[in-house]
CSV table of C-alpha atoms in Angstrom, one decimal:
chain,number,residue,atom,x,y,z
A,1,UNK,CA,0.0,-0.1,0.0
A,2,UNK,CA,1.4,3.4,-1.0
A,3,UNK,CA,1.9,6.0,1.8
A,4,UNK,CA,0.2,9.3,1.7
A,5,UNK,CA,2.6,12.1,0.6
A,6,UNK,CA,2.1,14.1,3.8
A,7,UNK,CA,3.0,17.6,4.8
A,8,UNK,CA,6.6,18.2,6.0
A,9,UNK,CA,6.9,20.4,9.0
A,10,UNK,CA,9.6,22.3,10.9
A,11,UNK,CA,9.6,19.4,13.4
A,12,UNK,CA,10.5,16.9,10.5
A,13,UNK,CA,13.2,19.3,9.4
A,14,UNK,CA,14.7,19.4,12.9
A,15,UNK,CA,14.5,15.6,13.2
A,16,UNK,CA,16.4,15.2,9.9
A,17,UNK,CA,19.1,17.7,11.2
A,18,UNK,CA,19.5,15.8,14.5
A,19,UNK,CA,19.5,12.5,13.0
A,20,UNK,CA,22.2,13.2,10.3
A,21,UNK,CA,24.2,15.2,12.8
A,22,UNK,CA,24.3,12.3,15.3
A,23,UNK,CA,25.0,9.7,12.7
A,24,UNK,CA,27.8,11.5,10.8
A,25,UNK,CA,29.1,13.5,13.8
A,26,UNK,CA,28.3,16.6,12.0
A,27,UNK,CA,27.6,20.1,13.3
A,28,UNK,CA,26.1,21.3,10.1
A,29,UNK,CA,23.4,19.8,7.9
A,30,UNK,CA,22.5,21.0,4.5
A,31,UNK,CA,18.9,20.7,3.0
A,32,UNK,CA,18.8,21.2,-0.7
A,33,UNK,CA,15.5,20.1,-1.9
A,34,UNK,CA,12.0,21.6,-1.7
A,35,UNK,CA,11.8,21.4,2.0
A,36,UNK,CA,14.8,23.7,2.4
A,37,UNK,CA,12.0,26.4,2.3
A,38,UNK,CA,11.1,25.5,5.9
A,39,UNK,CA,14.5,26.6,7.1
A,40,UNK,CA,13.8,30.3,6.4
A,41,UNK,CA,10.1,30.3,5.9
A,42,UNK,CA,8.3,27.9,8.5
A,43,UNK,CA,4.9,29.2,7.3
A,44,UNK,CA,5.4,28.5,3.6
A,45,UNK,CA,2.2,27.6,1.7
A,46,UNK,CA,1.1,24.0,2.1
A,47,UNK,CA,1.6,23.2,-1.5
A,48,UNK,CA,5.3,23.8,-1.1
A,49,UNK,CA,5.6,21.4,1.9
A,50,UNK,CA,3.8,18.4,0.3
A,51,UNK,CA,6.6,15.8,0.1
A,52,UNK,CA,7.3,12.3,1.4
A,53,UNK,CA,11.0,13.2,1.8
A,54,UNK,CA,13.7,15.8,3.0
A,55,UNK,CA,16.8,16.0,0.7
A,56,UNK,CA,19.8,16.6,3.0
A,57,UNK,CA,23.4,15.8,3.7
A,58,UNK,CA,25.8,16.4,6.4
A,59,UNK,CA,28.3,19.2,5.6
A,60,UNK,CA,31.3,16.9,6.6
A,61,UNK,CA,30.1,14.3,4.0
A,62,UNK,CA,33.5,14.2,2.3
A,63,UNK,CA,35.5,14.0,5.4
A,64,UNK,CA,33.2,11.1,6.6
A,65,UNK,CA,33.8,9.3,3.1
A,66,UNK,CA,37.5,9.7,3.5
A,67,UNK,CA,37.6,8.2,6.9
A,68,UNK,CA,35.8,5.0,5.8
A,69,UNK,CA,37.7,1.7,5.2
A,70,UNK,CA,35.7,1.3,2.0
A,71,UNK,CA,37.1,3.6,-0.7
A,72,UNK,CA,33.8,3.7,-2.5
A,73,UNK,CA,31.8,4.7,0.5
A,74,UNK,CA,29.3,7.5,-0.1
A,75,UNK,CA,27.5,9.5,2.6
A,76,UNK,CA,24.5,9.8,0.2
A,77,UNK,CA,24.1,6.1,-0.1
A,78,UNK,CA,24.6,5.6,3.6
A,79,UNK,CA,21.7,8.0,4.3
A,80,UNK,CA,19.4,6.2,1.9
A,81,UNK,CA,20.1,3.0,3.6
A,82,UNK,CA,19.8,4.3,7.1
A,83,UNK,CA,17.2,6.9,6.7
A,84,UNK,CA,15.7,6.4,3.3
A,85,UNK,CA,12.4,5.1,1.9
A,86,UNK,CA,11.4,1.9,3.5
A,87,UNK,CA,13.8,2.2,6.2
A,88,UNK,CA,12.9,1.9,10.0
A,89,UNK,CA,13.3,5.7,10.3
A,90,UNK,CA,10.6,6.0,7.5
A,91,UNK,CA,8.2,3.6,9.3
A,92,UNK,CA,8.7,5.5,12.6
A,93,UNK,CA,8.3,9.0,11.4
A,94,UNK,CA,6.2,8.9,8.3
A,95,UNK,CA,8.8,10.5,6.0
A,96,UNK,CA,12.3,9.6,4.8
A,97,UNK,CA,15.6,11.3,4.2
A,98,UNK,CA,16.7,11.3,0.6
A,99,UNK,CA,20.5,10.9,0.5
A,100,UNK,CA,22.0,13.6,-1.8
A,101,UNK,CA,25.2,15.6,-2.0
A,102,UNK,CA,26.6,19.0,-2.9
A,103,UNK,CA,26.2,18.3,-6.6
A,104,UNK,CA,22.6,17.1,-6.6
A,105,UNK,CA,20.8,20.4,-6.9
A,106,UNK,CA,21.6,22.8,-9.7
A,107,UNK,CA,22.3,26.0,-7.9
A,108,UNK,CA,24.2,29.3,-8.7
A,109,UNK,CA,27.7,29.0,-7.4
A,110,UNK,CA,27.3,32.0,-5.0
A,111,UNK,CA,24.4,30.5,-3.3
A,112,UNK,CA,26.1,30.1,0.0
A,113,UNK,CA,26.3,33.8,0.3
A,114,UNK,CA,22.3,34.0,0.4
A,115,UNK,CA,21.8,30.8,2.3
A,116,UNK,CA,19.2,30.6,5.1
A,117,UNK,CA,20.3,29.3,8.5
A,118,UNK,CA,18.5,27.7,11.4
A,119,UNK,CA,20.0,26.5,14.7
A,120,UNK,CA,18.4,23.3,16.0
A,121,UNK,CA,19.0,21.7,19.4
A,122,UNK,CA,20.8,18.5,18.8
A,123,UNK,CA,21.2,15.5,21.1
A,124,UNK,CA,22.5,16.5,24.5
A,125,UNK,CA,23.8,20.0,24.6
A,126,UNK,CA,25.0,20.2,21.0
A,127,UNK,CA,23.6,22.7,18.6
A,128,UNK,CA,23.2,21.7,14.8
A,129,UNK,CA,23.2,24.3,12.2
A,130,UNK,CA,20.8,23.7,9.3
A,131,UNK,CA,21.7,25.5,6.0
A,132,UNK,CA,19.6,25.8,3.0
A,133,UNK,CA,19.7,27.8,-0.3
A,134,UNK,CA,17.8,31.0,-0.1
A,135,UNK,CA,14.3,31.0,-1.7
A,136,UNK,CA,15.4,32.5,-5.1
A,137,UNK,CA,18.2,29.9,-5.4
A,138,UNK,CA,15.7,27.2,-4.6
A,139,UNK,CA,13.5,28.5,-7.3
A,140,UNK,CA,16.4,28.3,-9.8
A,141,UNK,CA,17.0,24.6,-8.8
A,142,UNK,CA,13.3,23.9,-9.6
A,143,UNK,CA,13.6,25.6,-13.0
A,144,UNK,CA,16.6,23.4,-13.9
A,145,UNK,CA,14.3,20.4,-13.7
A,146,UNK,CA,10.8,21.9,-14.3
A,147,UNK,CA,8.8,18.8,-13.7
A,148,UNK,CA,5.1,19.2,-13.0
A,149,UNK,CA,5.7,19.3,-9.2
A,150,UNK,CA,8.4,21.9,-9.7
A,151,UNK,CA,6.1,24.2,-11.7
A,152,UNK,CA,3.4,23.9,-9.0
A,153,UNK,CA,6.0,24.6,-6.3
A,154,UNK,CA,7.2,27.8,-8.2
A,155,UNK,CA,3.7,29.0,-8.9
A,156,UNK,CA,2.7,28.6,-5.1
A,157,UNK,CA,5.7,30.6,-4.1
A,158,UNK,CA,5.0,33.2,-6.7
A,159,UNK,CA,1.3,33.6,-5.5
A,160,UNK,CA,2.5,34.1,-1.9
A,161,UNK,CA,5.7,36.1,-2.6
A,162,UNK,CA,5.9,37.5,-6.1
A,163,UNK,CA,9.2,36.7,-7.6
A,164,UNK,CA,11.6,39.4,-8.8
A,165,UNK,CA,11.9,37.8,-12.3
A,166,UNK,CA,15.1,40.0,-13.2
A,167,UNK,CA,16.8,38.5,-10.1
A,168,UNK,CA,15.8,34.9,-11.1
A,169,UNK,CA,16.9,35.4,-14.7
A,170,UNK,CA,20.3,36.5,-13.4
A,171,UNK,CA,20.7,33.6,-11.1
A,172,UNK,CA,19.7,31.3,-14.1
A,173,UNK,CA,22.4,33.0,-16.1
A,174,UNK,CA,24.9,32.4,-13.1
A,175,UNK,CA,24.1,28.8,-13.2
A,176,UNK,CA,25.2,28.4,-16.8
A,177,UNK,CA,22.1,26.4,-17.9
A,178,UNK,CA,22.2,24.8,-21.2
A,179,UNK,CA,20.5,26.9,-23.9
A,180,UNK,CA,17.4,24.5,-24.1
A,181,UNK,CA,17.1,24.5,-20.3
A,182,UNK,CA,17.6,28.3,-20.0
A,183,UNK,CA,15.0,28.9,-22.8
A,184,UNK,CA,12.4,26.6,-21.1
A,185,UNK,CA,13.0,28.2,-17.8
A,186,UNK,CA,12.7,31.8,-19.1
A,187,UNK,CA,9.5,30.9,-21.0
A,188,UNK,CA,8.0,29.4,-17.9
A,189,UNK,CA,8.9,32.5,-15.9
A,190,UNK,CA,7.4,34.8,-18.6
A,191,UNK,CA,4.1,32.8,-18.3
A,192,UNK,CA,3.7,33.2,-14.6
A,193,UNK,CA,0.6,35.3,-13.9
A,194,UNK,CA,0.9,38.7,-12.4
A,195,UNK,CA,0.3,38.6,-8.7
A,196,UNK,CA,-3.2,39.7,-7.5
A,197,UNK,CA,-3.7,43.0,-5.9
A,198,UNK,CA,-3.8,41.6,-2.3
A,199,UNK,CA,-1.6,41.3,0.7
A,200,UNK,CA,1.2,38.8,0.2
A,201,UNK,CA,3.6,37.2,2.7
A,202,UNK,CA,6.5,39.5,3.3
A,203,UNK,CA,10.0,38.2,3.1
A,204,UNK,CA,11.9,38.1,6.4
A,205,UNK,CA,13.5,41.4,7.6
A,206,UNK,CA,16.3,41.9,10.1
A,207,UNK,CA,15.1,42.8,13.5
A,208,UNK,CA,18.7,42.8,14.9
A,209,UNK,CA,21.5,45.1,13.6
A,210,UNK,CA,24.0,43.3,11.4
A,211,UNK,CA,27.4,43.7,13.0
A,212,UNK,CA,30.5,44.9,10.9
A,213,UNK,CA,32.3,41.8,9.4
A,214,UNK,CA,34.9,41.1,6.8
A,215,UNK,CA,33.6,40.8,3.2
A,216,UNK,CA,34.2,37.7,1.2
A,217,UNK,CA,35.7,35.7,3.9
A,218,UNK,CA,32.6,36.1,6.1
A,219,UNK,CA,28.8,36.5,5.5
A,220,UNK,CA,26.0,37.6,7.8
A,221,UNK,CA,22.8,35.5,8.0
A,222,UNK,CA,19.3,36.2,9.5
A,223,UNK,CA,18.1,33.6,12.0
A,224,UNK,CA,15.0,33.1,14.1
A,225,UNK,CA,12.9,34.7,11.4
A,226,UNK,CA,14.9,37.9,11.5
A,227,UNK,CA,15.2,38.2,15.4
A,228,UNK,CA,19.0,37.4,15.4
A,229,UNK,CA,21.9,37.8,13.0
A,230,UNK,CA,24.9,35.5,12.9
A,231,UNK,CA,28.2,36.1,11.2
A,232,UNK,CA,30.0,33.0,9.7
A,233,UNK,CA,33.3,32.4,8.2
A,234,UNK,CA,33.7,30.4,4.9
A,235,UNK,CA,34.5,26.7,5.4
A,236,UNK,CA,36.4,25.5,2.5
A,237,UNK,CA,36.0,21.8,3.2
A,238,UNK,CA,32.3,22.1,3.4
A,239,UNK,CA,31.9,24.8,0.7
A,240,UNK,CA,29.6,26.8,3.2
A,241,UNK,CA,29.8,29.9,5.4
A,242,UNK,CA,29.1,27.8,8.5
A,243,UNK,CA,31.7,28.7,11.2
A,244,UNK,CA,30.5,31.1,13.9
A,245,UNK,CA,33.4,33.7,13.7
A,246,UNK,CA,33.8,37.4,13.4
A,247,UNK,CA,37.0,39.3,13.9
A,248,UNK,CA,35.4,42.7,13.6
A,249,UNK,CA,32.5,42.4,15.9
A,250,UNK,CA,30.2,40.0,17.6
A,251,UNK,CA,29.4,36.8,15.8
A,252,UNK,CA,25.7,36.6,16.9
A,253,UNK,CA,23.5,39.7,17.6
A,254,UNK,CA,19.9,39.4,18.8
A,255,UNK,CA,17.0,41.8,18.4
A,256,UNK,CA,17.1,42.4,22.2
A,257,UNK,CA,20.6,43.7,22.1
A,258,UNK,CA,22.5,40.7,23.3
A,259,UNK,CA,25.5,39.5,21.5
A,260,UNK,CA,28.2,36.7,21.6
A,261,UNK,CA,31.8,36.8,20.4
A,262,UNK,CA,33.3,33.8,18.6
A,263,UNK,CA,36.5,33.0,16.8
A,264,UNK,CA,36.6,29.6,14.8
A,265,UNK,CA,33.4,28.7,16.6
A,266,UNK,CA,34.9,29.2,20.1
A,267,UNK,CA,32.9,31.2,22.6
A,268,UNK,CA,35.0,34.0,24.0
A,269,UNK,CA,34.5,37.0,26.4
A,270,UNK,CA,34.7,40.2,24.8
A,271,UNK,CA,38.0,40.8,26.5
A,272,UNK,CA,39.5,37.5,25.2
A,273,UNK,CA,38.1,38.2,21.7
A,274,UNK,CA,39.5,41.7,21.8
A,275,UNK,CA,43.0,40.3,22.6
A,276,UNK,CA,42.8,37.5,19.9
A,277,UNK,CA,45.5,37.4,17.3
A,278,UNK,CA,42.9,37.2,14.4
A,279,UNK,CA,41.1,40.3,15.8
A,280,UNK,CA,44.2,42.3,16.0
A,281,UNK,CA,45.2,41.2,12.5
A,282,UNK,CA,41.9,41.9,11.0
A,283,UNK,CA,41.9,45.5,12.5
A,284,UNK,CA,45.1,46.0,10.5
A,285,UNK,CA,43.4,44.7,7.3
A,286,UNK,CA,45.1,41.3,7.4
A,287,UNK,CA,42.6,38.5,6.8
A,288,UNK,CA,45.2,36.0,5.5
A,289,UNK,CA,44.1,33.5,8.1
A,290,UNK,CA,40.7,33.1,6.5
A,291,UNK,CA,40.0,31.2,3.3
A,292,UNK,CA,37.8,32.7,0.6
A,293,UNK,CA,35.2,31.0,-1.8
A,294,UNK,CA,36.5,30.5,-5.4
A,295,UNK,CA,33.7,32.7,-6.7
A,296,UNK,CA,33.1,36.4,-6.1
A,297,UNK,CA,30.5,36.9,-3.3
A,298,UNK,CA,27.7,39.4,-4.5
A,299,UNK,CA,28.2,42.9,-3.2
């Protein structure tokens, strides 16, 4: 008997993050499929949340693979066996985790600079960071395939939050779609109806002040639906901005004015942060201790 598709929730997203983080000993989990929308928009339209699965992988997937005795080990295959369709996890929780990797979704190279971030309480006292492409980049990944369910997903998003078609077209160009795919995507966008003259769901706005931070090596992200901002350094191994770090100010700032200082993920008092060698170097314009992505972050 086939299972009902079901509607995925933030609770499902958090279970996915905790499960993958525990199994792979990861501190960051990446969600790249349609349910990545829940990371930054928990109240997304139901049509966008109808799925039997969540596509995700641990950010340390390559390191995990390298540590295995089997040279052919793949984290995505391991996920599908342990958490995939028909697994005990699926039977227990009513959805499954589809094992994917950082090459599964067709995304603009600069998507990590626009990612959405959510922190989830892990097992014990651990905190798991969930990262997903921003909404516009998710839409681009849907345009690459443009199956019927992708068309429905894009249309549902556009009804609730009208797309900036010029932005989407620029992201399609950045992706380097093959000509046939690009023409098909642009034709679909051109055919989207004009949004009705009614109130729409506003995108998240920052309620907290974004602290000063280095450009390129670091990026600021809204969290808690805009109630806090985190600054994260580029993690070359993961291909993400996922290390809480800021040598020019606090790494986390909340709407209520509270803040936290971190270097390379380590929590510091403001005095210890102020005396840290990386902070002193950054004040002199020296960011040589920090890697940069191999693409140019948007201004």
